Coordinates of C-alpha atoms and ligand atoms in Angstrom, one line a residue:
M1 CA 6.4 8.1 15.6
F2 CA 8.3 4.7 16.6
Q3 CA 12.4 5.1 17.6
D4 CA 14.1 6.1 14.7
R5 CA 15.6 2.8 12.9
V6 CA 17.5 2.7 9.6
L7 CA 17.2 -0.7 7.7
S8 CA 18.6 -2.2 5.1
G9 CA 19.9 -5.3 3.2
M10 CA 21.8 -6.8 0.3
R11 CA 21.4 -9.7 -1.6
P12 CA 24.9 -11.6 -1.2
T13 CA 27.0 -10.8 -4.5
G14 CA 30.3 -11.6 -3.4
A15 CA 32.9 -8.5 -3.8
M16 CA 31.6 -5.6 -3.9
H17 CA 32.0 -3.0 -6.2
L18 CA 32.8 0.8 -7.1
G19 CA 29.1 0.8 -7.9
H20 CA 27.7 -0.6 -4.7
F21 CA 30.0 1.7 -2.8
H22 CA 28.9 5.2 -4.4
G23 CA 25.1 4.0 -4.4
A24 CA 24.6 2.3 -1.6
L25 CA 27.4 2.0 0.4
K26 CA 28.5 5.5 1.3
S27 CA 24.8 6.3 2.4
W28 CA 24.8 3.9 5.0
V29 CA 27.7 4.8 6.2
R30 CA 26.4 8.7 6.8
L31 CA 23.4 6.9 8.0
Q32 CA 24.8 4.9 10.6
N33 CA 26.2 8.3 11.9
E34 CA 23.0 10.0 12.4
H35 CA 20.5 6.6 13.5
P36 CA 20.5 3.5 14.9
C37 CA 21.1 1.2 12.0
L38 CA 20.7 -2.5 10.6
F39 CA 22.2 -4.0 7.8
F40 CA 22.0 -7.7 6.8
A41 CA 22.8 -10.3 4.0
A42 CA 19.6 -11.1 2.5
D43 CA 20.4 -14.8 2.0
W44 CA 17.0 -15.9 1.8
H45 CA 16.0 -13.9 -0.8
A46 CA 19.5 -14.8 -2.7
L47 CA 17.6 -18.2 -3.0
T48 CA 14.0 -17.2 -4.1
S49 CA 15.9 -16.5 -7.5
H50 CA 19.1 -18.7 -7.4
Y51 CA 17.5 -21.8 -5.4
E52 CA 19.5 -24.2 -7.9
D53 CA 22.8 -23.1 -7.0
P54 CA 23.2 -22.6 -3.2
S55 CA 26.9 -23.5 -3.0
V56 CA 28.7 -19.8 -3.6
I57 CA 25.8 -18.3 -0.8
E58 CA 28.1 -18.5 1.7
S59 CA 31.6 -17.2 0.4
S60 CA 29.2 -14.4 -1.1
V61 CA 27.8 -13.8 2.1
W62 CA 31.4 -13.1 4.1
D63 CA 32.9 -11.3 1.3
M64 CA 30.4 -8.8 1.0
F65 CA 30.9 -8.1 4.7
I66 CA 34.2 -7.7 4.5
D67 CA 33.9 -5.3 1.9
W68 CA 31.3 -3.2 3.9
L69 CA 33.3 -2.7 6.8
A70 CA 36.1 -2.2 4.2
A71 CA 34.1 0.7 2.5
G72 CA 33.4 2.1 6.6
I73 CA 30.7 0.5 8.0
D74 CA 31.3 0.5 11.5
P75 CA 30.2 -2.6 13.5
S76 CA 30.2 -0.2 17.1
K77 CA 27.4 2.0 15.3
A78 CA 25.5 -0.7 13.2
T79 CA 24.4 -4.0 13.9
L80 CA 25.4 -6.5 10.9
F81 CA 23.6 -10.0 10.3
V82 CA 22.4 -12.9 8.4
Q83 CA 18.9 -13.1 7.5
S84 CA 18.6 -16.6 8.1
R85 CA 20.2 -16.6 11.3
V86 CA 17.4 -14.9 12.2
P87 CA 15.1 -16.9 11.7
Q88 CA 11.7 -14.6 13.2
H89 CA 11.7 -13.3 9.6
A90 CA 10.5 -16.5 8.3
E91 CA 7.7 -16.4 11.1
L92 CA 6.8 -13.0 10.5
T93 CA 6.6 -13.9 6.8
L94 CA 4.1 -16.2 7.4
L95 CA 2.3 -14.6 9.7
L96 CA 1.8 -11.6 7.7
S97 CA 0.6 -13.9 4.3
F98 CA -2.8 -14.7 6.0
F99 CA -3.9 -11.4 4.8
T100 CA -1.7 -10.4 1.6
P101 CA -3.8 -10.1 -1.0
L102 CA -2.4 -12.4 -3.9
S103 CA -2.9 -9.1 -6.3
W104 CA -0.5 -7.4 -4.1
L105 CA 2.2 -9.5 -5.4
E106 CA 1.3 -9.7 -8.3
R107 CA 1.4 -6.5 -9.1
V108 CA 4.5 -5.1 -7.9
P109 CA 6.2 -3.3 -11.2
T110 CA 8.9 -5.6 -11.2
Y111 CA 7.3 -9.2 -11.1
K112 CA 6.2 -9.9 -14.4
D113 CA 9.1 -8.5 -15.9
T114 CA 11.7 -10.4 -14.0
V115 CA 9.8 -14.1 -14.3
E116 CA 9.6 -13.4 -18.3
K117 CA 13.8 -12.4 -18.3
H118 CA 14.5 -15.1 -15.8
A119 CA 12.6 -17.4 -18.4
E120 CA 14.4 -16.7 -21.5
H121 CA 17.8 -18.3 -19.7
G122 CA 16.1 -21.0 -18.7
R123 CA 15.2 -20.1 -15.0
D124 CA 11.6 -20.9 -13.9
L125 CA 10.7 -18.3 -11.5
T126 CA 7.0 -19.5 -11.5
T127 CA 7.3 -20.6 -7.7
Y128 CA 5.5 -19.7 -4.4
G129 CA 8.7 -18.1 -2.8
F130 CA 9.7 -15.9 -5.8
L131 CA 6.0 -14.2 -5.8
G132 CA 6.1 -14.1 -1.9
Y133 CA 9.2 -12.3 -1.9
P134 CA 8.2 -8.5 -1.7
L135 CA 6.5 -10.0 1.6
M136 CA 9.6 -11.2 2.6
Q137 CA 11.0 -7.8 2.0
A138 CA 8.0 -6.4 4.2
A139 CA 8.8 -8.8 7.0
D140 CA 12.6 -8.2 7.1
I141 CA 12.0 -4.4 7.8
L142 CA 8.6 -4.8 9.6
I143 CA 10.1 -6.7 12.0
Y144 CA 12.6 -4.2 13.4
R145 CA 9.9 -1.6 13.2
A146 CA 12.1 0.2 10.7
T147 CA 11.1 4.0 10.1
H148 CA 13.3 4.7 7.5
V149 CA 15.0 2.2 4.6
P150 CA 17.3 3.4 2.8
V151 CA 16.9 1.6 -1.0
G152 CA 17.2 2.4 -4.7
E153 CA 14.8 3.6 -7.3
D154 CA 14.1 -0.3 -8.4
Q155 CA 12.9 -1.3 -4.5
V156 CA 11.0 1.8 -3.9
S157 CA 7.2 0.0 -4.9
H158 CA 8.5 -3.2 -2.0
V159 CA 8.5 -0.6 0.6
E160 CA 5.5 0.8 -0.6
L161 CA 3.9 -2.5 -0.5
T162 CA 5.4 -2.5 3.4
R163 CA 3.7 0.2 4.1
E164 CA 0.1 -1.1 3.0
I165 CA 0.9 -4.2 4.9
A166 CA 1.4 -2.3 8.2
R167 CA -1.9 -0.6 7.7
R168 CA -3.8 -3.5 7.0
F169 CA -2.1 -5.5 9.9
N170 CA -3.0 -2.4 12.3
H171 CA -6.3 -2.2 10.8
L172 CA -7.0 -6.0 11.3
F173 CA -5.3 -6.9 14.6
G174 CA -4.7 -3.2 16.3
R175 CA -8.3 -3.4 17.5
E176 CA -8.5 -4.3 21.2
R177 CA -11.5 -4.7 23.6
G178 CA -11.7 -1.0 25.4
F179 CA -9.3 0.4 23.2
E180 CA -11.4 4.0 23.6
E181 CA -10.8 3.6 27.8
K182 CA -7.5 2.6 27.2
A183 CA -6.8 5.5 25.3
E184 CA -8.2 7.9 27.1
A185 CA -6.6 6.5 30.3
A186 CA -3.5 6.8 28.6
V187 CA -4.0 10.4 27.7
K188 CA -4.1 11.5 31.1
K189 CA -1.2 9.8 32.2
M190 CA 0.6 12.8 30.2
G191 CA 0.0 15.2 32.5
P192 CA -2.5 17.7 31.9
K193 CA -1.0 20.2 29.7
K194 CA 0.5 17.6 27.0
A195 CA -2.6 15.9 27.3
R196 CA -4.8 19.4 26.3
L197 CA -2.2 20.0 23.5
Y198 CA -2.3 15.6 22.2
R199 CA -6.3 16.3 22.0
E200 CA -6.2 19.8 20.4
L201 CA -4.0 18.4 17.3
R202 CA -5.9 15.1 18.0
T203 CA -8.7 17.3 16.6
R204 CA -7.4 18.9 14.0
F205 CA -6.0 16.4 12.2
Q206 CA -9.7 14.0 12.8
E207 CA -11.7 17.3 11.6
K208 CA -9.2 18.7 9.3
G209 CA -7.1 16.3 8.0
D210 CA -4.2 18.9 9.0
E211 CA -0.9 16.4 8.6
A212 CA 1.5 19.0 10.4
A213 CA -0.6 18.6 13.6
L214 CA -0.7 14.7 12.9
A215 CA 3.3 14.8 12.9
E216 CA 3.3 17.1 16.1
A217 CA 1.2 15.0 17.8
R218 CA 3.5 11.7 17.2
E219 CA 5.9 13.6 17.8
L220 CA 4.7 14.8 21.1
V221 CA 4.1 11.2 22.3
G222 CA 7.3 10.1 21.3
D223 CA 8.7 12.2 23.8
V224 CA 6.8 11.5 27.0
Q225 CA 9.0 9.6 29.5
N226 CA 6.6 7.6 31.4
L227 CA 4.2 6.0 29.6
S228 CA 4.7 2.0 28.5
L229 CA 5.5 0.7 24.9
G230 CA 1.6 -0.3 25.1
D231 CA 0.3 3.2 25.8
K232 CA 2.2 4.7 23.2
E233 CA 1.1 2.5 20.6
R234 CA -2.7 3.0 21.7
L235 CA -1.6 6.9 21.6
F236 CA -0.3 6.7 18.1
G237 CA -3.5 4.7 17.2
Y238 CA -6.2 7.2 18.7
I239 CA -4.9 10.6 17.0
E240 CA -5.8 8.9 13.8
G241 CA -9.0 6.8 15.0
G242 CA -8.6 3.4 14.8
G243 CA -6.5 1.4 17.1
R244 CA -3.3 0.2 18.5
M245 CA -0.4 0.9 16.3
I246 CA 1.3 -2.8 16.4
L247 CA 3.2 -2.3 13.1
S248 CA 5.3 1.6 11.4
E249 CA 5.2 2.1 8.0
P250 CA 8.5 2.6 7.2
E251 CA 9.7 5.2 4.6
A252 CA 12.2 4.9 1.9
V253 CA 15.3 6.9 1.7
L254 CA 16.3 7.0 -2.0
T255 CA 20.2 6.2 -2.1
E256 CA 21.6 8.3 -5.2
T257 CA 21.8 6.4 -8.5
P258 CA 25.6 6.5 -8.9
K259 CA 27.0 8.3 -12.1
L260 CA 29.3 6.1 -12.4
L261 CA 29.4 3.6 -15.2
G262 CA 31.3 0.5 -16.3
L263 CA 34.5 0.4 -18.1
D264 CA 32.7 -0.6 -21.2
G265 CA 29.6 2.5 -20.6
Q266 CA 27.1 0.1 -19.5
K267 CA 26.1 -0.2 -15.7
M268 CA 28.6 -1.4 -13.6
S269 CA 28.0 -4.9 -12.7
K270 CA 30.6 -7.8 -11.5
S271 CA 28.4 -10.1 -14.0
Y272 CA 29.3 -8.1 -17.0
G273 CA 33.2 -8.0 -16.3
N274 CA 33.2 -4.4 -16.4
A275 CA 33.6 -3.8 -12.8
I276 CA 36.2 -2.3 -10.4
L277 CA 35.9 -4.3 -7.4
L278 CA 36.9 -2.2 -3.9
R279 CA 39.8 -4.9 -3.0
D280 CA 41.3 -4.7 -6.9
D281 CA 45.2 -3.9 -5.8
A282 CA 46.3 -0.8 -7.7
K283 CA 48.3 -2.0 -10.4
T284 CA 44.9 -3.8 -11.5
V285 CA 42.9 -0.6 -11.1
S286 CA 45.6 0.9 -13.0
Q287 CA 45.2 -1.9 -15.6
K288 CA 41.6 -2.0 -16.1
I289 CA 41.3 1.8 -16.6
R290 CA 44.2 2.1 -19.2
T291 CA 42.7 -0.5 -21.2
M292 CA 39.1 1.1 -21.0
P293 CA 37.9 1.8 -24.2
T294 CA 37.2 5.3 -25.0
D295 CA 35.5 7.9 -27.8
P296 CA 35.9 5.2 -30.5
A297 CA 36.2 8.3 -33.0
R298 CA 40.0 8.7 -31.3
V299 CA 41.4 5.9 -33.2
R300 CA 44.5 7.9 -33.4
R301 CA 46.3 10.4 -30.8
S302 CA 45.6 13.1 -33.5
D303 CA 42.2 12.5 -33.8
P304 CA 39.6 14.7 -31.5
G305 CA 37.5 13.3 -29.4
D306 CA 33.9 13.9 -27.3
P307 CA 33.7 13.1 -23.7
E308 CA 30.4 12.2 -24.1
K309 CA 30.9 9.6 -25.9
C310 CA 33.7 8.4 -24.0
P311 CA 33.0 5.9 -20.6
V312 CA 36.0 7.2 -19.0
W313 CA 34.5 10.7 -18.0
S314 CA 31.8 9.6 -16.4
L315 CA 34.8 8.1 -13.8
H316 CA 36.1 12.2 -14.0
Q317 CA 32.6 12.8 -13.2
V318 CA 32.7 11.0 -10.0
Y319 CA 36.1 11.5 -9.4
S320 CA 37.9 14.9 -10.7
E321 CA 37.3 18.6 -9.5
Q322 CA 36.0 21.3 -11.8
S323 CA 39.5 22.6 -13.3
T324 CA 40.4 18.4 -14.2
R325 CA 37.5 18.0 -15.8
D326 CA 37.8 21.7 -17.9
W327 CA 41.4 20.3 -18.7
V328 CA 39.7 17.0 -20.2
R329 CA 36.9 18.2 -22.2
E330 CA 39.1 20.9 -23.5
G331 CA 42.5 18.4 -24.0
C332 CA 40.1 16.0 -25.6
K333 CA 38.1 18.0 -28.0
S334 CA 41.0 19.5 -29.3
A335 CA 43.7 16.1 -29.2
G336 CA 45.8 18.3 -26.8
I337 CA 45.8 15.3 -24.9
G338 CA 46.2 11.4 -25.2
C339 CA 43.7 9.5 -23.5
L340 CA 46.1 7.7 -21.1
E341 CA 47.0 11.0 -20.2
C342 CA 43.7 12.0 -19.7
K343 CA 42.9 8.4 -17.6
Q344 CA 46.0 8.5 -14.9
P345 CA 44.3 11.5 -12.8
V346 CA 41.4 9.2 -12.5
I347 CA 43.7 6.1 -11.8
D348 CA 45.2 8.2 -8.8
A349 CA 42.0 9.3 -7.5
V350 CA 40.6 5.4 -7.1
N351 CA 43.8 4.4 -5.6
A352 CA 43.7 7.4 -3.3
E353 CA 40.1 5.8 -2.3
L354 CA 40.5 2.5 -2.2
A355 CA 43.7 2.5 -0.3
P356 CA 41.9 2.7 2.8
M357 CA 39.3 0.3 2.1
R358 CA 42.1 -2.1 0.9
E359 CA 44.0 -1.8 4.2
R360 CA 40.9 -2.1 6.5
A361 CA 39.9 -5.2 4.1
A362 CA 43.3 -7.3 4.5
G363 CA 42.7 -6.9 8.5
Y364 CA 39.3 -9.0 8.4
E365 CA 40.8 -11.3 5.7
E366 CA 43.5 -12.3 8.3
D367 CA 41.1 -12.5 11.2
P368 CA 38.6 -14.4 10.3
T369 CA 37.0 -15.0 13.4
L370 CA 36.7 -11.5 14.3
L371 CA 34.4 -11.1 11.5
R372 CA 32.4 -14.1 12.3
S373 CA 32.2 -13.0 16.4
I374 CA 30.6 -8.9 14.9
I375 CA 28.2 -10.9 12.9
Q376 CA 27.4 -13.4 16.1
D377 CA 26.9 -10.3 17.6
G378 CA 24.7 -8.8 15.4
C379 CA 22.9 -11.5 15.2
E380 CA 21.8 -11.9 18.5
K381 CA 21.2 -8.2 18.5
A382 CA 18.5 -8.6 16.1
S383 CA 17.2 -11.5 17.3
D384 CA 16.5 -9.7 20.3
L385 CA 14.6 -6.7 18.4
A386 CA 12.7 -9.4 16.5
D387 CA 11.7 -11.1 19.4
E388 CA 9.9 -7.7 21.0
T389 CA 8.1 -7.2 17.5
L390 CA 7.0 -10.4 17.6
R391 CA 5.9 -10.8 20.7
D392 CA 2.8 -8.3 20.0
V393 CA 2.2 -9.4 17.1
R394 CA 2.0 -12.8 18.2
E395 CA -0.6 -11.0 20.7
A396 CA -2.5 -9.2 18.7
M397 CA -3.2 -12.4 16.4
G398 CA -4.2 -15.0 19.1
L399 CA -1.1 -16.6 19.1
D400 CA 0.1 -15.7 23.0
Y401 CA -0.7 -19.1 24.5
R402 CA 0.2 -18.9 28.0
Ligands
LIG501 N1 15.2 -7.0 -2.0 C1 16.6 -6.1 -1.9 C2 17.3 -6.2 -3.2 O1 17.3 -7.0 -4.2 C3 17.2 -6.1 -0.8 C4 16.5 -6.4 0.4 C5 15.9 -7.7 0.8 C6 15.8 -5.3 1.2 N2 15.1 -7.3 2.4 C7 15.5 -6.1 2.4 C8 16.5 -4.1 1.1 C9 14.7 -5.0 3.3 C10 16.0 -3.1 2.2 C11 14.8 -3.7 3.2 O2 18.2 -5.1 -3.5
SF4_502 FE1 37.9 9.2 -23.6 FE2 39.7 11.3 -22.1 FE3 40.5 9.9 -24.5 FE4 38.2 11.9 -24.3 S1 40.8 12.1 -24.0 S2 38.6 9.8 -25.4 S3 37.9 11.6 -22.7 S4 39.9 9.0 -22.6

């Protein structure tokens, strides 16, 4: 309905690892070739939970951007920016907060658990900011009228909340005086043929709830060339009855959950010390994998093992072809191969994957001003887009003083 636009963000956690690459980053790289994309460092989000320790944020942000670029995010295709450098996010968060019921935030599935988990580590998250963090995320998305939001499973409920907020906003503030007349005038502007089709589809949706008609009508409106943005919004809203669609409801795009585990078989995470970093050099990669634990049943070279009980197997599943995997399964169960032998193809494959990334990263490490200027450009672009939405939001909420 609105123009295709992808938005996603990550909390700055510093250097990225293979789990990030096979999870989010690979899908971002694919998406940047298919749609206009915006990717940002969610530094304010980091402060909602780590407000006591802000000193690492800046360096984490730069490290994270270097790794995004190393992984293949192309700044000529995607817009990269820092959340706090586009402070319009904060204004929208505030404006949305006025009509967001507290209960919507309290029932976000992860809320209570996270507060309790942090309390065990002596961190108090019973703050206004932490409760509001999913609302800030909604503002991050809505301020760009993003249509697609690539996220992991744990974030889907936040995108769902964002949809509810957009719907509530449109319902509360999308009504304007004389809406029907203005919408009818906009229908006529489409020309007789398209106007007839629009009316037909609208009736089919309103009388029979035909979702396909809704989708087709939205596409029809989206494709019309000679309409102002205001008229388009009216026509989108008019299909369903209500008023103008000022904010668009985004869809979550699930990024693949990586099969890849950490060196110890747990989830890969820098804080567990079980991660292979995108900028690890070849020797470090080799050493990390060579010292990985294997199936504990294989004490001696002559003891047979079971790949299902070995974290190296998860690497083979990501990196090895069928023939290699057959060789592993057979050789492990019969004690025909040793563990170091088994690990070698994975070491080679990881190093082959990381080689071009190290090279790209080195370019940015050597020239920090290049990175700064990419991000500066990105922040300016993002800021312009944010202003467009915010102008409409302010106007709809009665804040357009003249
Ligand atoms: N909350 C997300 C996380 O913790 C990061 C994030 C912030 C985000 N704002 C966003 C993701 C907007 C997608 C869209 O991973
Ligand atoms: Fe793991 Fe391979 Fe050793 Fe089997 S042979 S225990 S799969 S490292």
